[in-house]
PDB file of C-alpha atoms in Angstrom:
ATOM      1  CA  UNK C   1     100.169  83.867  62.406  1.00 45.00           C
ATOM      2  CA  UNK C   2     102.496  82.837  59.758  1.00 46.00           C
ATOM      3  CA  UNK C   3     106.617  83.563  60.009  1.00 44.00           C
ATOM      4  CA  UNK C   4     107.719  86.463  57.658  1.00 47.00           C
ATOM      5  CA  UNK C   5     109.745  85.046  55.051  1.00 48.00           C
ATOM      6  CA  UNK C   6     113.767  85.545  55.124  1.00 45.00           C
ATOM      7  CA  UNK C   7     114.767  87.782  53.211  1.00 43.00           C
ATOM      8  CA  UNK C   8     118.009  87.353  50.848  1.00 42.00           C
ATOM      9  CA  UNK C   9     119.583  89.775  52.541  1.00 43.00           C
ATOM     10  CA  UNK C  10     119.681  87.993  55.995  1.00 42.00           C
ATOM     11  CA  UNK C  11     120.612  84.655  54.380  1.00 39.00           C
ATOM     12  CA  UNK C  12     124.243  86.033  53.659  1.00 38.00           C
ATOM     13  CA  UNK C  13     124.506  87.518  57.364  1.00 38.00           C
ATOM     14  CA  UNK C  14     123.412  83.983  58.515  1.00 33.00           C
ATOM     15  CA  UNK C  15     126.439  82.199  56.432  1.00 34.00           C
ATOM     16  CA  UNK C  16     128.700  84.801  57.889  1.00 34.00           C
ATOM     17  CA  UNK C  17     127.530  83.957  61.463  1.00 35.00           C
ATOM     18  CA  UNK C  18     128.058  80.324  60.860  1.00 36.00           C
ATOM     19  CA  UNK C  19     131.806  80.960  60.104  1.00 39.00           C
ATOM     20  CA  UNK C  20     132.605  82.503  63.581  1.00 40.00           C
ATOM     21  CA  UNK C  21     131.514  86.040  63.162  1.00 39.00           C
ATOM     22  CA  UNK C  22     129.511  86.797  66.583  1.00 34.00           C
ATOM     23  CA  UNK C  23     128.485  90.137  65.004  1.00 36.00           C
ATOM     24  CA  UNK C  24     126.721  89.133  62.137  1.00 36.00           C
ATOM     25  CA  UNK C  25     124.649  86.736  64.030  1.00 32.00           C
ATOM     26  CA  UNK C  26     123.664  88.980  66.469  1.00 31.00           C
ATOM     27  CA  UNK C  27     123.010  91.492  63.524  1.00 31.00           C
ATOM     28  CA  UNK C  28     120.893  88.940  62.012  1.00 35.00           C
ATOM     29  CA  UNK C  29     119.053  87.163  65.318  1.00 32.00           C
ATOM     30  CA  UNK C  30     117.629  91.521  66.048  1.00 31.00           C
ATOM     31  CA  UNK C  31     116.706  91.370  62.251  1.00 35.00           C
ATOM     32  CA  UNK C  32     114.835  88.420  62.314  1.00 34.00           C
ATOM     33  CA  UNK C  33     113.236  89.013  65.816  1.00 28.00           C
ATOM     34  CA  UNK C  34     112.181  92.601  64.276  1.00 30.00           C
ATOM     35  CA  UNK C  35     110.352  91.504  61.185  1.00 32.00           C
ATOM     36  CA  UNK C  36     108.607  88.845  63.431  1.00 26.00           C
ATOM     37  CA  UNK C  37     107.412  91.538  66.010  1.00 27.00           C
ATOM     38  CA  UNK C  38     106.079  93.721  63.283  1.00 33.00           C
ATOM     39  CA  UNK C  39     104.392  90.788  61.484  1.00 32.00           C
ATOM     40  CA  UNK C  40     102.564  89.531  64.656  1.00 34.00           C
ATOM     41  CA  UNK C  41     100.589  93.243  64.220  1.00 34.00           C
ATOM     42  CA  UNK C  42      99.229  95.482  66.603  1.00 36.00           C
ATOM     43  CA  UNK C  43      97.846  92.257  68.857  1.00 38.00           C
ATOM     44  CA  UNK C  44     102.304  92.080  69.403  1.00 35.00           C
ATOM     45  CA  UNK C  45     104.506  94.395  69.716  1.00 36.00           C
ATOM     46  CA  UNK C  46     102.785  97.502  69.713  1.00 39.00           C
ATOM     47  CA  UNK C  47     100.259  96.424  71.948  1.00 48.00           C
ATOM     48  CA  UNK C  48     100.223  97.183  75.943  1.00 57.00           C
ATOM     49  CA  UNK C  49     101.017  94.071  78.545  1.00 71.00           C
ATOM     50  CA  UNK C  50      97.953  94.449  80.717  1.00 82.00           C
ATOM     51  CA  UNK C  51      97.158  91.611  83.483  1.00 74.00           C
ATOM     52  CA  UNK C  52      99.332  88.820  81.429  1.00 77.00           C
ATOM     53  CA  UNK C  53      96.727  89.946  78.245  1.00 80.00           C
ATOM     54  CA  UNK C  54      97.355  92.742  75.649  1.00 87.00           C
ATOM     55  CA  UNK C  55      95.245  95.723  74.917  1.00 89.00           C
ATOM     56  CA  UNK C  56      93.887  96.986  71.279  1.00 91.00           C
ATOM     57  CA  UNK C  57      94.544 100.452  70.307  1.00 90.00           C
ATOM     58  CA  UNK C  58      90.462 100.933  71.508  1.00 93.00           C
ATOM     59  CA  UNK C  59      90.801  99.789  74.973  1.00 93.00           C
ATOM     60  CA  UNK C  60      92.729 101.331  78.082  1.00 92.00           C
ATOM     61  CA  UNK C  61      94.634  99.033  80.859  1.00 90.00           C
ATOM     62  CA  UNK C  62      92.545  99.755  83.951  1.00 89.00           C
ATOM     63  CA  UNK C  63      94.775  99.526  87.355  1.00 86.00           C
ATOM     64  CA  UNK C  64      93.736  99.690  90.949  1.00 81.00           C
ATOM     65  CA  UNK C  65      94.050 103.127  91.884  1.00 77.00           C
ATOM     66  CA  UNK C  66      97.260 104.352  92.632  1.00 79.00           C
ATOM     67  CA  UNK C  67      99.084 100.814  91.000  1.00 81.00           C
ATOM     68  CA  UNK C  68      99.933 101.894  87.763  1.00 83.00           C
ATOM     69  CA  UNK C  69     101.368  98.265  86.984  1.00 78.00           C
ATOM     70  CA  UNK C  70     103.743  98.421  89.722  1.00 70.00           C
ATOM     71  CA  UNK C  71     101.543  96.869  92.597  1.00 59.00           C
ATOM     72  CA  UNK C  72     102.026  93.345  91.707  1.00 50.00           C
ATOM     73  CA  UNK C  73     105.291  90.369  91.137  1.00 42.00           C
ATOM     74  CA  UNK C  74     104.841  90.801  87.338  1.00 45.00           C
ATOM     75  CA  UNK C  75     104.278  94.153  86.146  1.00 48.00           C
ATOM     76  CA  UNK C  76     100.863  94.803  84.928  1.00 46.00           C
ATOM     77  CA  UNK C  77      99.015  91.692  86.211  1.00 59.00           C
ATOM     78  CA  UNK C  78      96.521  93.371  88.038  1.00 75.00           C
ATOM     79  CA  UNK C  79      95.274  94.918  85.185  1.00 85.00           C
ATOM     80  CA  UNK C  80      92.232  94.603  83.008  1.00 88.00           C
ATOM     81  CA  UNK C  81      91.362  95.692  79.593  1.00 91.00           C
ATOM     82  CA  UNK C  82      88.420  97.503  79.065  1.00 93.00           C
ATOM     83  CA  UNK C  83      87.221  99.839  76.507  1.00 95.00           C
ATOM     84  CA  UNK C  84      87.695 103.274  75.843  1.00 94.00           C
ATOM     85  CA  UNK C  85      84.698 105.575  76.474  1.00 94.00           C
ATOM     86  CA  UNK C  86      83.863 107.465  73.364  1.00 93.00           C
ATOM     87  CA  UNK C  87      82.124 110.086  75.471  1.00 94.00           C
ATOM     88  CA  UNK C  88      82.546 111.435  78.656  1.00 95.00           C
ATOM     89  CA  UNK C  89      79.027 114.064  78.784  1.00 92.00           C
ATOM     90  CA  UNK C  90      77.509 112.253  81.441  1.00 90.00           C
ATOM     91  CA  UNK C  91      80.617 110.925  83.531  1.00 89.00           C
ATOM     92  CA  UNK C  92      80.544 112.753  86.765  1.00 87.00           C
ATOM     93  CA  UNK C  93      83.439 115.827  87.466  1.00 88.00           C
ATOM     94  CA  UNK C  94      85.731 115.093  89.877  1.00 91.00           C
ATOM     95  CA  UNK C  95      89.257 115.937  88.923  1.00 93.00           C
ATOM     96  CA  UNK C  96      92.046 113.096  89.165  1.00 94.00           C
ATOM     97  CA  UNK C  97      95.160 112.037  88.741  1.00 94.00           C
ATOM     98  CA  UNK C  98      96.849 109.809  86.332  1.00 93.00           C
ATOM     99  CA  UNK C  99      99.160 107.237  85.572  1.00 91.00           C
ATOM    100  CA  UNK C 100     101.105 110.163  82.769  1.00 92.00           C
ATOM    101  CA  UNK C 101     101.307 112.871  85.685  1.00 92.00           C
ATOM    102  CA  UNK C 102      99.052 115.059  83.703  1.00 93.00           C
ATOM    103  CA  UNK C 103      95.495 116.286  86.235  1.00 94.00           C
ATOM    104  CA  UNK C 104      92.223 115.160  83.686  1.00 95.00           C
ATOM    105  CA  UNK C 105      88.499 116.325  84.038  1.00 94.00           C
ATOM    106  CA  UNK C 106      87.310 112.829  85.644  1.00 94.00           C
ATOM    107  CA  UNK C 107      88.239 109.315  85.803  1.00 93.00           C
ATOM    108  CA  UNK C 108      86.574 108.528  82.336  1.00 94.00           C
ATOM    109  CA  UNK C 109      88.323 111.090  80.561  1.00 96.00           C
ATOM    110  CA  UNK C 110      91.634 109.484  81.962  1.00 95.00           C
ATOM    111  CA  UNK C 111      90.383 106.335  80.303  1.00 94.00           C
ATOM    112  CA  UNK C 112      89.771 108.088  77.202  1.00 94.00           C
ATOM    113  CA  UNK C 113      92.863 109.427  76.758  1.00 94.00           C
ATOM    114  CA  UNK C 114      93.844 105.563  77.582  1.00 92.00           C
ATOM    115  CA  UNK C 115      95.845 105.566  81.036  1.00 92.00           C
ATOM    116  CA  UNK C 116      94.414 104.582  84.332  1.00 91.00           C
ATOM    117  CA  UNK C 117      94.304 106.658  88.114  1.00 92.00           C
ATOM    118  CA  UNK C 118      97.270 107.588  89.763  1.00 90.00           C
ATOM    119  CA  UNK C 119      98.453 107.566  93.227  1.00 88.00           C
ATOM    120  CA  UNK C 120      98.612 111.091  93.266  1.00 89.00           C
ATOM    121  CA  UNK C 121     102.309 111.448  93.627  1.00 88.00           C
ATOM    122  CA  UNK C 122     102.464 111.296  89.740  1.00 89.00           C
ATOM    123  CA  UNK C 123     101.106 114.943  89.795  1.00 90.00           C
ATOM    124  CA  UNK C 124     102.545 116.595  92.805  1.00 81.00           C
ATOM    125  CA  UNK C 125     102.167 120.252  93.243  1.00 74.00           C
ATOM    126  CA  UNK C 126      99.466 120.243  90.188  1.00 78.00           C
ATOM    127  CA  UNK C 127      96.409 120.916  91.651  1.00 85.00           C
ATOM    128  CA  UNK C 128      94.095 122.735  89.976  1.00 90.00           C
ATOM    129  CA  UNK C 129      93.102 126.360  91.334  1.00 91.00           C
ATOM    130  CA  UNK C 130      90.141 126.509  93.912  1.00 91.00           C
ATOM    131  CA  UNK C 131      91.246 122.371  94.708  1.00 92.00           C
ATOM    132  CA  UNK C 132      93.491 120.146  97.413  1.00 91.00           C
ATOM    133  CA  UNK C 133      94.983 116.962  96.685  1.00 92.00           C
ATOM    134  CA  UNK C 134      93.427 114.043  98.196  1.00 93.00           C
ATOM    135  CA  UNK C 135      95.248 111.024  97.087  1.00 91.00           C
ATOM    136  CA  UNK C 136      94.377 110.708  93.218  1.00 92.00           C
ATOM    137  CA  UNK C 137      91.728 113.074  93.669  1.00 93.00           C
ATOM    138  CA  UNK C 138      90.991 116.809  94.408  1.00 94.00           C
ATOM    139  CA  UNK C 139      88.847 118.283  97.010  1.00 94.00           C
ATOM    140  CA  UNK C 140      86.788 121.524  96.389  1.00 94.00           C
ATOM    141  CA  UNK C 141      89.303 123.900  98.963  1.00 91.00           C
ATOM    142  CA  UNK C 142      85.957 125.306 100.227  1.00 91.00           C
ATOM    143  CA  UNK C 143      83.382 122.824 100.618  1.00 93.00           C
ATOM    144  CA  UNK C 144      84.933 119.546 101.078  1.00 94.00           C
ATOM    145  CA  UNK C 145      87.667 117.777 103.303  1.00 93.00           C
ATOM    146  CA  UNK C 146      90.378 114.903 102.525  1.00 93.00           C
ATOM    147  CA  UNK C 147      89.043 112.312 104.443  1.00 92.00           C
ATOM    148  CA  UNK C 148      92.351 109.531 105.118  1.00 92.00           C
ATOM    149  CA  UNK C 149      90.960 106.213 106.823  1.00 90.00           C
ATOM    150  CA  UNK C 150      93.825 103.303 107.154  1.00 89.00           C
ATOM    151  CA  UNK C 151      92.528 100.025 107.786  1.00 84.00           C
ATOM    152  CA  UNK C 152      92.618  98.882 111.309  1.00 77.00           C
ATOM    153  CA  UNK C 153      93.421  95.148 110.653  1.00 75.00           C
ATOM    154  CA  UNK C 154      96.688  93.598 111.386  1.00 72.00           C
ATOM    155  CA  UNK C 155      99.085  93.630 108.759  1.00 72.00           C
ATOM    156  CA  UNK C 156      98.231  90.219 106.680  1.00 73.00           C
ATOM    157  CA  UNK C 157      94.782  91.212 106.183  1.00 73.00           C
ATOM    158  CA  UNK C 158      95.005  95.606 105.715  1.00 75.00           C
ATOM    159  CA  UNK C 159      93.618  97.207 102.954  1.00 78.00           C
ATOM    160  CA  UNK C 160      95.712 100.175 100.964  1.00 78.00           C
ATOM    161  CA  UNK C 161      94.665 103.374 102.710  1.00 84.00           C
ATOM    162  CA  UNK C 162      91.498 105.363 101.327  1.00 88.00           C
ATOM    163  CA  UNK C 163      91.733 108.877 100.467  1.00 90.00           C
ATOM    164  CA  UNK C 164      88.464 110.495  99.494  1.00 90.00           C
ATOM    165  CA  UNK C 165      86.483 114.021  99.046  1.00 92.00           C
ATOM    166  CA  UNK C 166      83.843 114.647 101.854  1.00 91.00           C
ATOM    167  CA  UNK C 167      81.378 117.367 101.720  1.00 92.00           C
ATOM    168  CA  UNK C 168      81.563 119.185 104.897  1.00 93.00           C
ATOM    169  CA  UNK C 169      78.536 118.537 106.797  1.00 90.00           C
ATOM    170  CA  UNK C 170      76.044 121.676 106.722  1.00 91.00           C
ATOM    171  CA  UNK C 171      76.538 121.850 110.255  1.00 89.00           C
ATOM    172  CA  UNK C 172      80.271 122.925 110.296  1.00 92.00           C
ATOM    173  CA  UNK C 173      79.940 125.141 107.060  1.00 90.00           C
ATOM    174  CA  UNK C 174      78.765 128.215 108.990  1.00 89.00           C
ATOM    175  CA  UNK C 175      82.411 128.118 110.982  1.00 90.00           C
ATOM    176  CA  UNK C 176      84.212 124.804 109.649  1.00 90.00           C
ATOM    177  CA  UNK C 177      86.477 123.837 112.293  1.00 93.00           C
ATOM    178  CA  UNK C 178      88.689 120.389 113.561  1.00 93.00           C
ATOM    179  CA  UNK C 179      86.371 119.690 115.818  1.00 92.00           C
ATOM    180  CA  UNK C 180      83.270 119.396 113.961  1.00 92.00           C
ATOM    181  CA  UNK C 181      84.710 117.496 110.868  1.00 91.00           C
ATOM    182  CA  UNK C 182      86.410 115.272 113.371  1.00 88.00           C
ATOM    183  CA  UNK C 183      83.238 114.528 115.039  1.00 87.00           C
ATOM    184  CA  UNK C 184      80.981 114.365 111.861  1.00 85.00           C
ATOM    185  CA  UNK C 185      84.072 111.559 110.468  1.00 84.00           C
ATOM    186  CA  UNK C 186      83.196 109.242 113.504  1.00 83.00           C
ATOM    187  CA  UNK C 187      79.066 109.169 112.564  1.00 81.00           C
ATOM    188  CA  UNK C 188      78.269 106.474 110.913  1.00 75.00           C
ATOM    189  CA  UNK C 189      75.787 108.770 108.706  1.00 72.00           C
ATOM    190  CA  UNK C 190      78.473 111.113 107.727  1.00 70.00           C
ATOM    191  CA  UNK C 191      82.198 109.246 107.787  1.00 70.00           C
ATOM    192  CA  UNK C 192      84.151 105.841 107.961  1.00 76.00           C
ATOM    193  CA  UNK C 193      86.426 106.688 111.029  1.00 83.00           C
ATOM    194  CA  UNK C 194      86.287 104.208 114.081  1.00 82.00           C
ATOM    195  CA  UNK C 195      88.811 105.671 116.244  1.00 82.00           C
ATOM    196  CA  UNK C 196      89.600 109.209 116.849  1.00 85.00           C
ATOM    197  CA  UNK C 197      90.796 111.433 113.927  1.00 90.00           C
ATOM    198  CA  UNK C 198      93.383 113.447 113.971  1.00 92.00           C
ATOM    199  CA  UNK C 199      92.403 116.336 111.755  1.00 93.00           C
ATOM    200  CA  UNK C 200      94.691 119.275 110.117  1.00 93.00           C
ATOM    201  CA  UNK C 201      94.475 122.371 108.503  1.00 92.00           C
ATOM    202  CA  UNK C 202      96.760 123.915 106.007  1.00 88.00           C
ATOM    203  CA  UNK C 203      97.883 127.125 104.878  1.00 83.00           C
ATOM    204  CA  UNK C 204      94.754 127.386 102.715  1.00 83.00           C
ATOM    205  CA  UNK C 205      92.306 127.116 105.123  1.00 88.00           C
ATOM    206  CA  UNK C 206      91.459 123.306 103.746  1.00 91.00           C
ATOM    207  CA  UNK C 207      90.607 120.253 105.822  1.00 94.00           C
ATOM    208  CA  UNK C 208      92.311 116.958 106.156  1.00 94.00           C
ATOM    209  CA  UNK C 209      90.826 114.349 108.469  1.00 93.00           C
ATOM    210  CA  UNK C 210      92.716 110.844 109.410  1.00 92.00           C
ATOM    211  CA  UNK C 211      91.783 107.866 111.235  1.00 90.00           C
ATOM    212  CA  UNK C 212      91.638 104.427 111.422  1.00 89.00           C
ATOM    213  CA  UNK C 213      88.285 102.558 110.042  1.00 83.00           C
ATOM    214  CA  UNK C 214      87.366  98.898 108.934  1.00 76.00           C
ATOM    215  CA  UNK C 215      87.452  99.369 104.692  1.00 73.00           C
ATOM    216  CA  UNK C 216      86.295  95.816 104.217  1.00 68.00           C
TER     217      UNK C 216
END
């Protein structure tokens, strides 16, 4: 990348500065760092700090769930570039939420629109009609449940806690209840708890089932 020329109009501003005016040279040092920025292209300072790299205007910063570039020391250093689905007909539907706050279709159409999951919080009291919040995702009200499991391993070694959409099992659909979504989370076959859920039910009528489980 070569240095954008100076200009005439900064070499007087520069003279100035030399003869004691503060001003001037910090007039001309924002110039010149400007016209630098905007020479280095899209690649500089338009482009998105994503894991310590920089994204191009077809490729979305991908983030552990929930980070948004705020998980690690530096932010954005857990993230990865990747590029931006062009289509999203075969991507499954399962609504989400993102990084912006704003509830998208699925995960890839998130990525289209070039911002990663949320946490959930980014979105709070948005849940689409018929849906409960689950973390970054949303539950069908009628036939799933929230499942919660926090890892069970002391604190230098736990994993961020899971929230995901369970079906509920065939078994409880004919009169869903605590105690058969509490027992179907502890089988192996059905959920990931390893010690006794404690299971809620809201206003709605909708499940939410937590426990603690290995998520290694």
């Amino acid at each position: 990348m070569s240095l954008p020329a100076r200009t005439e109009a900064q070499r007087p501003a520069r003279r100035r500065a030399t003869g004691g005016g503060r001003r001037a040279l910090a007039l001309a040092s924002a110039a010149a760092v400007a016209a630098l920025l905007a020479a280095c292209g899209p690649e500089g300072a338009g482009a998105e700090p994503c894991g310590g790299a920089t994204c191009t205007p077809d490729q979305v910063c991908v983030y552990p769930p929930g980070d948004c570039g705020e998980g690690g020391i530096v932010p954005g250093n857990y993230g990865v570039c990747q590029p931006r689905p062009t289509s999203c007909d075969t991507a499954t539907p399962r609504e989400i939420c993102a990084c912006d706050g704003r509830v998208y279709a699925s995960a890839c159409e998130a990525a289209r629109a070039g911002v990663s999951i949320g946490s959930g919080e980014e979105c709070s009291g948005a849940a689409p009609p018929g849906t409960i919040a689950c973390g970054s995702y949303f539950c069908d009200a009628i036939s799933e449940y929230c499942q919660i499991v926090e890892d069970g391993h002391d604190e230098l070694f736990k994993m961020p806690t899971r929230r995901t959409c369970e079906e509920i099992p065939t078994t409880c659909m004919a009169e869903p209840s605590c105690d058969c979504l509490s027992e179907a989370a502890t089988d192996p076959r059905e959920g990931d708890c390893s010690s006794a859920p404690a299971c809620t039910r809201g206003e709605s009528g909708s499940f939410a089932v937590q426990c603690l489980g290995d998520l290694y």
